[in-house]
Structure formats: structure tokens, C-alpha cells
Amino acid sequence: MEQERLAGHGLETGPVLLASVGRRLVRYRLGGDGFIEQDRLEMPLTVQYACFHPGRPLAYVACSNGGIASPGDRHCLVQVSLGDTGMRIVAEPVALPYRPLHASVDARCNRLALAYNRPAAVTIHDLDHDGGLVPRRRLLAEGTEKVGCFPHQVIPMPGSRDLLLTCRGDDASTANEENPGSLRVLRDDGQTLACTRTVAPNAGFGFGPRNCAFHPQGHMLYAVLERQNRLAAFRYREGLIEPQPSWDVGLLDNPDKVRRPQLGGAIAIHPTGRYAYVVNRAHPVPDGAGNAATCGENSVVVFRLDARTGEPREMQRATLDGLHARCLALSRDGNVLVAALRQPGRFMDDSGRIVECTAGFVTFHIGDTGHLTFIRQDVVEVGNDQLFWADFAPV
């Protein structure tokens, strides 16, 4: 029956997904039996993020011995060939200054950018025509004046050589005041990285962007506000982001009953530009005795994007049977969406029942109307590690 369901959605031979579990980089193919592992490759350190070369079968894997609560003291960038005969490391790992959180390659395929959160920094690395790292130039920008508080993502800006740096900021705590969030435009002049524009409504207070995505037509920027559990939409034209969002909509089904940690997460925009998919992610925090605790919302919210104005309007909410989907993967043809559940665990639902969860992949088919149809859920055994990153490889 499962094979028939997959075949009915045209997934007898589906796209290739890469994912990380601890140090392991694993390649899967989606088919009639779900996600089937093809091969795996051990990285020197725990995988934090990875990105792909747009035109060559290469992945750039950012690694560190640090983690969410630890800065670590060893960090590197690994170049991995994604050949048909198996994955392999193709050059010596390149040392990085800090624990990397995000990486991207620009449209010209000649520049790789990485973002770091603690301390706040960005590095730029040149790529040669084969996609290899050029050792002779590496730009480093750091300090809150240039790169804000808690950078989390750095991506190319459409129609521009500039980069967009998404800075989440930090909530206030008993020990510290709030660090404001911002969107920052970085310009690479070949010698230095300069911040040429900062977008920070209300001076960045109450503004905590984590992930951004540009509309395929290049006229809108969508920012998921992690700390506020909202989606903000900014008009964008000729390299300029408007200072205030045109729309700001909530992500949660029950915003008056928030159970922390409750976080906005990844965003994916359909290739047609008509739909956006955004993650709500949460995990339980056990009490001191280790008892199961309640948990917030884990779901994918589907928005219809107005063709003229870009306004996001909620049209579907798909609940996830699991915890903390850190990554969303959207196939290049726009037919498949996968939510990668980061960790196993247990929580207590509203009736007092204990619910056991596994890490793994939740796979949806995307229909012509943009709606999600659940296909299947695959378990990934992570042991003491986490399913920390996943994305579909380019064709």
C-alpha cells in the first residue's frame, strides 16, 4: 500500500536527499520504499550545515566540535564530491575561525559565504571554476557594528552582488537585556566586507529574524521571526529592502498558549512563487526529576502568496508527529516537501498521555494548489546525536 501511495505521487524514483547525523553525512533517495540510504561519509567534526554548488556535484560541509550550548575549539569546511560511485572528500578541510551556522554559494558560483553566531562573524571564500576553494583570499567581518547580534543565515541578494545577513538577536533574560535583531546588507569590495544597510524595525527590539527567503520574482523578502513566532514580508527592489514589513502574520495555532521553547524555523518558497512553507518547532523541557513535560507546536504552515502584492495568507496547517523540525527540504520540481525531525524524545499531551517520538523524515506531496498531502514518515536512528541538517541535492 505504501509503495502504491508513493507511486501515485510519481515518486517511484524520487529526488536525492542529504542529511547529517552527528559527524555522518548520509545520502538517501526517495522511492517506493521511502528514503533508502545510498551511502554515508564520516566528517572530521560534527556537521553544522551544508550547501551545494549550483552547477557541479559538490557539497560544502561546515563542521565543528561545538554545538548549541558550546562554542567548541575546532571548526572546518569540507568539500565533498557527490559522484554516482559514492561521496568522497576532495580536498584538505579548511580551518574556520568559529563554529559555523550557515553557508551559501552565490549565483555566479565564485563565492562561498559562512555565518557564525558566537562571536558574530561572516567569512567569504573564493571558488575557482571547478568549485574548489581558493586559498589566497578570505574576508572576515566581525563585531556587532558590522554583523549585528547572533547572525544565523547569509544568502545572496537577487540582482545584486551584496549579501543578506539575518541576525536573530537574543531575548532578554534575568542576566542580560535583549539584544536586538536585524537584517544587514553586506558589500564585498574585494578587500573588505562592509555593512551598507541595516533593516531593524523598532531598532530591532522585538524583531528576531532567523531564516529569510526571497521570492523567485525578486520583489519580496520573507523573514521568519524565530523569537516572535511570526512571518514578516518586506518589499524588495533593486537591492533595497524596505525598512518596515508590508505584512506581519502569526505562525502559531494557539498564540495565547505558548509553551517554551517555541520557535519559528525554516522557510521554503515554492518554485512557482505562489506558496510558502514555514516550520513551527518545539521540544519538551523535562523537570529536574526527568519526568515528561508538555510540548509546544510542531507543524508546517502553508501560505498562499498574493501574485500581485506578495501578501502571505495562511491556507493550511499540517501537524508534525515529532519534535523540532530544524530543516525543511523542498524538491527542485516543487513536488515534495520533507520536514526533518531533529531528535527523539517523549512529552505529555494535554490529556496526560505520554507520547514517544522518533527522529526522522516526514514526507509530503505538494499538489497543484500548493496544499500538502502526507505520504509517509521514516525513522532515522540517531543514538545520542541529532538529525541536524537536511536538504535535497540539485539534479
XYZ file of C-alpha atoms in Angstrom:
395
model
C 0.000 0.000 0.000
C 2.830 2.414 0.871
C 4.509 1.805 -2.473
C 1.197 2.447 -4.228
C 0.817 5.764 -2.368
C 4.314 6.863 -3.373
C 3.875 5.680 -6.949
C 0.579 7.552 -7.118
C 2.521 10.750 -6.499
C 5.154 9.925 -9.125
C 7.834 9.010 -6.589
C 8.902 5.566 -7.810
C 12.362 7.111 -8.339
C 12.471 10.292 -6.362
C 14.922 13.048 -5.507
C 18.173 12.661 -3.576
C 18.324 13.961 -0.015
C 21.467 14.633 2.012
C 21.259 14.723 5.790
C 23.600 14.825 8.761
C 23.568 12.741 11.940
C 26.439 13.817 14.168
C 29.585 13.510 12.048
C 27.885 11.357 9.438
C 26.793 12.801 6.106
C 24.185 10.414 4.670
C 22.764 10.329 1.160
C 19.243 8.983 0.603
C 16.979 8.524 -2.380
C 13.221 8.774 -2.059
C 11.381 5.951 -3.791
C 8.670 3.351 -3.385
C 10.011 2.219 -0.024
C 10.542 5.700 1.361
C 14.019 7.097 1.959
C 16.649 4.464 1.156
C 20.228 5.096 2.272
C 22.672 5.081 -0.630
C 25.959 5.884 1.092
C 27.457 7.748 4.031
C 30.645 9.646 4.730
C 32.314 10.471 8.039
C 33.269 14.118 8.512
C 36.203 15.273 10.683
C 33.818 17.005 13.123
C 30.079 17.247 13.757
C 28.147 18.623 10.781
C 26.541 22.018 11.438
C 25.271 22.910 7.966
C 25.929 22.221 4.279
C 25.180 23.812 0.929
C 25.561 22.817 -2.716
C 27.403 24.193 -5.714
C 24.653 25.218 -8.192
C 26.397 23.760 -11.228
C 28.618 20.913 -10.043
C 28.084 17.781 -7.918
C 29.753 19.341 -4.868
C 28.660 19.981 -1.297
C 30.362 22.319 1.153
C 30.013 20.925 4.667
C 30.543 23.192 7.676
C 31.740 21.266 10.736
C 32.646 21.960 14.366
C 33.213 20.228 17.682
C 30.966 22.903 19.205
C 27.210 22.834 19.483
C 24.138 24.794 20.515
C 25.457 25.434 24.030
C 29.198 25.161 23.341
C 31.411 27.285 21.054
C 33.945 24.486 20.521
C 37.580 24.986 19.572
C 37.906 23.138 16.230
C 35.995 24.126 13.109
C 36.415 23.349 9.415
C 34.881 23.429 5.949
C 34.908 20.183 3.952
C 34.432 19.852 0.185
C 32.529 16.687 -0.744
C 32.078 15.225 -4.220
C 28.610 13.770 -4.824
C 29.571 11.372 -7.604
C 27.459 8.415 -8.713
C 30.009 5.976 -7.283
C 29.818 7.458 -3.787
C 30.576 10.556 -1.774
C 34.187 11.459 -1.090
C 36.201 14.305 0.403
C 38.080 16.016 -2.437
C 40.466 18.384 -0.631
C 42.015 19.035 2.737
C 39.499 20.526 5.185
C 39.851 24.293 5.525
C 40.107 25.664 9.067
C 37.388 28.119 10.116
C 37.637 30.697 12.906
C 34.460 29.794 14.824
C 31.526 27.386 14.881
C 29.676 27.963 11.563
C 25.870 28.077 11.426
C 25.079 28.638 7.749
C 26.705 28.575 4.307
C 25.651 29.586 0.789
C 27.090 29.898 -2.724
C 26.193 32.888 -4.890
C 24.567 32.675 -8.318
C 27.877 33.256 -10.129
C 29.307 30.187 -8.361
C 32.518 32.024 -7.459
C 31.945 32.894 -3.802
C 31.061 30.946 -0.658
C 29.775 32.777 2.441
C 29.563 31.455 6.004
C 27.849 32.926 9.073
C 28.887 32.466 12.712
C 26.888 33.409 15.796
C 29.230 33.397 18.833
C 31.163 35.517 18.213
C 29.177 37.220 15.493
C 31.085 36.981 12.207
C 30.962 36.315 8.463
C 33.645 34.889 6.175
C 33.813 34.981 2.361
C 35.824 32.385 0.410
C 36.554 32.499 -3.323
C 35.757 29.482 -5.517
C 37.566 28.541 -8.713
C 35.837 27.460 -11.936
C 35.711 23.841 -10.699
C 34.096 24.840 -7.420
C 37.254 24.414 -5.355
C 38.156 26.792 -2.542
C 40.773 29.389 -3.479
C 43.142 29.640 -0.510
C 44.606 33.067 -1.243
C 41.578 35.189 -0.267
C 39.326 35.002 2.744
C 37.432 38.024 4.003
C 36.404 38.178 7.656
C 33.901 40.615 9.159
C 33.063 40.539 12.842
C 31.700 42.712 15.618
C 28.159 43.928 16.208
C 28.687 47.186 14.260
C 29.126 45.177 11.064
C 27.363 41.872 11.646
C 24.857 42.512 14.417
C 23.803 40.134 17.183
C 23.589 36.373 16.608
C 23.900 36.038 12.806
C 22.130 32.898 11.697
C 21.998 32.947 7.889
C 23.829 34.575 4.988
C 22.381 34.413 1.455
C 22.892 36.147 -1.923
C 20.570 39.030 -2.802
C 18.783 38.813 -6.187
C 20.020 41.275 -8.772
C 22.944 42.314 -6.594
C 26.454 41.272 -5.605
C 25.560 42.041 -1.998
C 24.760 39.512 0.710
C 21.897 39.449 3.174
C 22.837 38.596 6.755
C 19.967 37.526 9.011
C 20.652 38.378 12.684
C 18.329 36.833 15.228
C 19.342 38.772 18.328
C 18.569 37.385 21.802
C 15.638 37.603 24.170
C 16.095 39.363 27.470
C 16.985 37.129 30.419
C 17.439 37.534 34.160
C 21.113 38.257 33.493
C 21.027 40.257 30.253
C 18.920 42.772 28.386
C 17.524 41.952 24.933
C 19.978 42.031 22.047
C 18.136 43.484 19.022
C 17.759 41.588 15.761
C 18.329 42.926 12.255
C 18.670 42.273 8.540
C 22.023 43.533 7.233
C 23.233 44.129 3.695
C 26.929 43.282 3.321
C 29.038 44.507 0.407
C 32.198 42.707 -0.715
C 34.521 45.155 -2.480
C 37.259 42.569 -2.911
C 39.245 43.784 0.078
C 36.742 44.203 2.911
C 33.166 43.430 3.899
C 31.098 46.492 4.792
C 27.560 46.779 6.168
C 25.818 49.202 3.803
C 22.262 48.978 5.150
C 20.506 47.736 8.277
C 16.802 46.901 8.441
C 15.614 46.756 12.043
C 12.010 47.769 12.784
C 11.702 49.294 16.271
C 15.519 49.431 16.370
C 15.491 45.607 16.288
C 13.728 45.147 19.624
C 11.000 42.535 19.362
C 12.426 41.631 15.934
C 14.179 38.261 15.804
C 14.644 37.017 12.206
C 16.199 33.555 11.827
C 15.618 32.459 8.222
C 14.879 34.533 5.122
C 13.898 33.680 1.574
C 13.497 35.893 -1.490
C 10.517 35.454 -3.784
C 11.556 33.873 -7.124
C 10.444 37.053 -8.906
C 12.758 39.054 -6.652
C 10.194 41.605 -5.448
C 9.629 40.342 -1.885
C 11.681 39.152 1.065
C 10.094 36.837 3.635
C 11.630 36.651 7.111
C 10.691 34.113 9.783
C 10.872 35.805 13.181
C 12.075 32.973 15.401
C 11.657 34.707 18.751
C 8.230 36.154 17.925
C 6.824 33.134 16.002
C 5.775 35.326 13.087
C 6.351 35.741 9.345
C 7.265 39.221 8.078
C 7.147 40.215 4.405
C 9.262 43.122 3.106
C 9.099 44.727 -0.314
C 12.390 44.427 -2.195
C 13.568 46.230 -5.304
C 16.945 46.722 -6.975
C 18.904 45.609 -3.934
C 16.884 47.664 -1.447
C 14.769 46.213 1.359
C 12.047 48.496 2.672
C 12.611 49.490 6.315
C 9.237 48.217 7.544
C 7.431 44.978 6.658
C 4.339 45.283 4.490
C 2.832 42.289 6.300
C 3.478 40.575 9.617
C 1.430 37.442 10.345
C 1.408 34.928 13.184
C 2.592 31.337 12.814
C 1.034 29.654 15.834
C -2.356 27.997 16.084
C -2.594 28.898 19.780
C -0.581 32.107 20.283
C -2.184 32.667 23.698
C -0.964 29.291 24.999
C 2.737 29.241 24.187
C 4.906 26.533 25.733
C 8.588 27.426 25.623
C 10.785 26.771 23.794
C 8.508 27.665 20.880
C 10.400 28.841 17.809
C 9.788 29.884 14.246
C 12.077 27.957 11.912
C 12.893 27.194 8.314
C 11.090 28.644 5.298
C 10.817 27.297 1.755
C 9.163 29.081 -1.159
C 7.638 27.058 -3.983
C 9.410 27.442 -7.363
C 6.235 28.979 -8.808
C 6.362 31.709 -6.158
C 2.721 31.052 -5.223
C 3.239 29.321 -1.852
C 5.486 29.487 1.203
C 6.067 26.747 3.790
C 7.178 27.659 7.318
C 8.042 25.469 10.308
C 6.910 25.810 13.898
C 9.289 23.837 16.109
C 9.319 22.894 19.770
C 10.606 20.257 22.160
C 9.736 19.467 25.780
C 11.962 20.517 28.667
C 11.778 17.810 31.372
C 11.637 18.829 35.007
C 14.515 18.178 37.364
C 13.282 14.638 38.058
C 13.316 13.732 34.357
C 9.531 13.478 34.061
C 7.912 14.055 30.688
C 6.819 17.647 30.112
C 4.277 19.286 27.850
C 5.379 20.481 24.429
C 4.593 23.364 22.095
C 3.503 23.317 18.458
C 5.314 21.305 15.790
C 3.816 21.975 12.377
C 4.268 23.253 8.837
C 2.169 26.296 7.957
C 1.335 26.825 4.284
C 0.818 30.363 2.994
C -0.596 31.453 -0.327
C 1.415 34.400 -1.664
C -0.616 37.015 -3.476
C 0.598 37.199 -7.077
C 0.392 40.989 -7.199
C 1.252 42.202 -3.710
C 3.151 39.251 -2.226
C 0.901 39.201 0.851
C 1.093 35.843 2.721
C -2.280 34.322 3.632
C -2.481 31.119 5.634
C -4.228 28.303 3.786
C -3.179 25.068 5.575
C -1.608 23.843 8.785
C -0.015 20.364 8.821
C 0.786 18.979 12.278
C 4.060 17.061 12.593
C 4.167 13.819 14.561
C 7.526 14.515 16.160
C 9.801 17.096 17.710
C 11.702 20.133 16.463
C 11.938 20.003 12.677
C 15.111 22.032 12.292
C 15.185 21.817 8.486
C 12.732 21.836 5.590
C 13.716 20.337 2.240
C 11.764 21.262 -0.893
C 12.479 19.297 -4.051
C 13.629 21.346 -7.032
C 10.472 20.492 -9.005
C 8.280 21.655 -6.124
C 6.506 18.296 -5.758
C 7.920 17.053 -2.434
C 8.418 18.689 0.960
C 10.295 16.979 3.793
C 10.420 18.096 7.415
C 13.484 16.689 9.223
C 12.631 15.922 12.871
C 15.778 16.695 14.838
C 15.567 14.374 17.826
C 13.745 11.550 19.553
C 12.002 12.226 22.845
C 8.853 11.976 24.877
C 6.293 14.507 26.010
C 2.964 14.650 27.829
C -0.046 15.673 25.772
C -2.997 17.694 27.072
C -4.784 14.533 28.229
C -1.796 13.463 30.335
C -0.763 10.685 27.937
C 2.967 10.128 27.362
C 3.867 10.350 23.663
C 7.085 8.788 22.350
C 8.701 10.420 19.297
C 11.487 9.428 16.913
C 13.830 11.457 14.756
C 13.281 11.153 11.025
C 11.701 12.471 7.835
C 8.066 13.491 7.363
C 7.314 13.491 3.642
C 4.504 15.416 1.951
C 3.375 15.636 -1.651
C 2.641 19.156 -2.916
C -0.366 19.344 -5.190
C -1.181 21.864 -7.906
C -2.967 24.009 -5.326
C 0.099 24.099 -3.049
C -1.566 22.009 -0.350
C 0.380 19.305 1.479
C -0.683 15.667 1.448
C 1.050 13.395 3.948
C 2.798 10.449 2.285
C 4.873 8.728 4.965
C 7.189 9.112 7.935
C 10.631 7.471 8.034
C 12.541 6.857 11.261
C 16.219 7.832 11.403
C 18.192 6.240 14.233
C 20.365 8.984 15.693
C 21.520 7.477 19.019
C 22.968 10.290 21.107
C 23.298 12.563 18.055
C 20.731 14.670 16.228
C 19.351 14.914 12.691
C 20.768 18.408 12.455
C 20.654 19.276 8.740
C 18.918 18.018 5.585
C 18.287 19.251 2.044
C 17.611 17.933 -1.429
C 20.643 17.850 -3.718
C 20.430 19.663 -7.075
C 19.689 17.456 -10.049
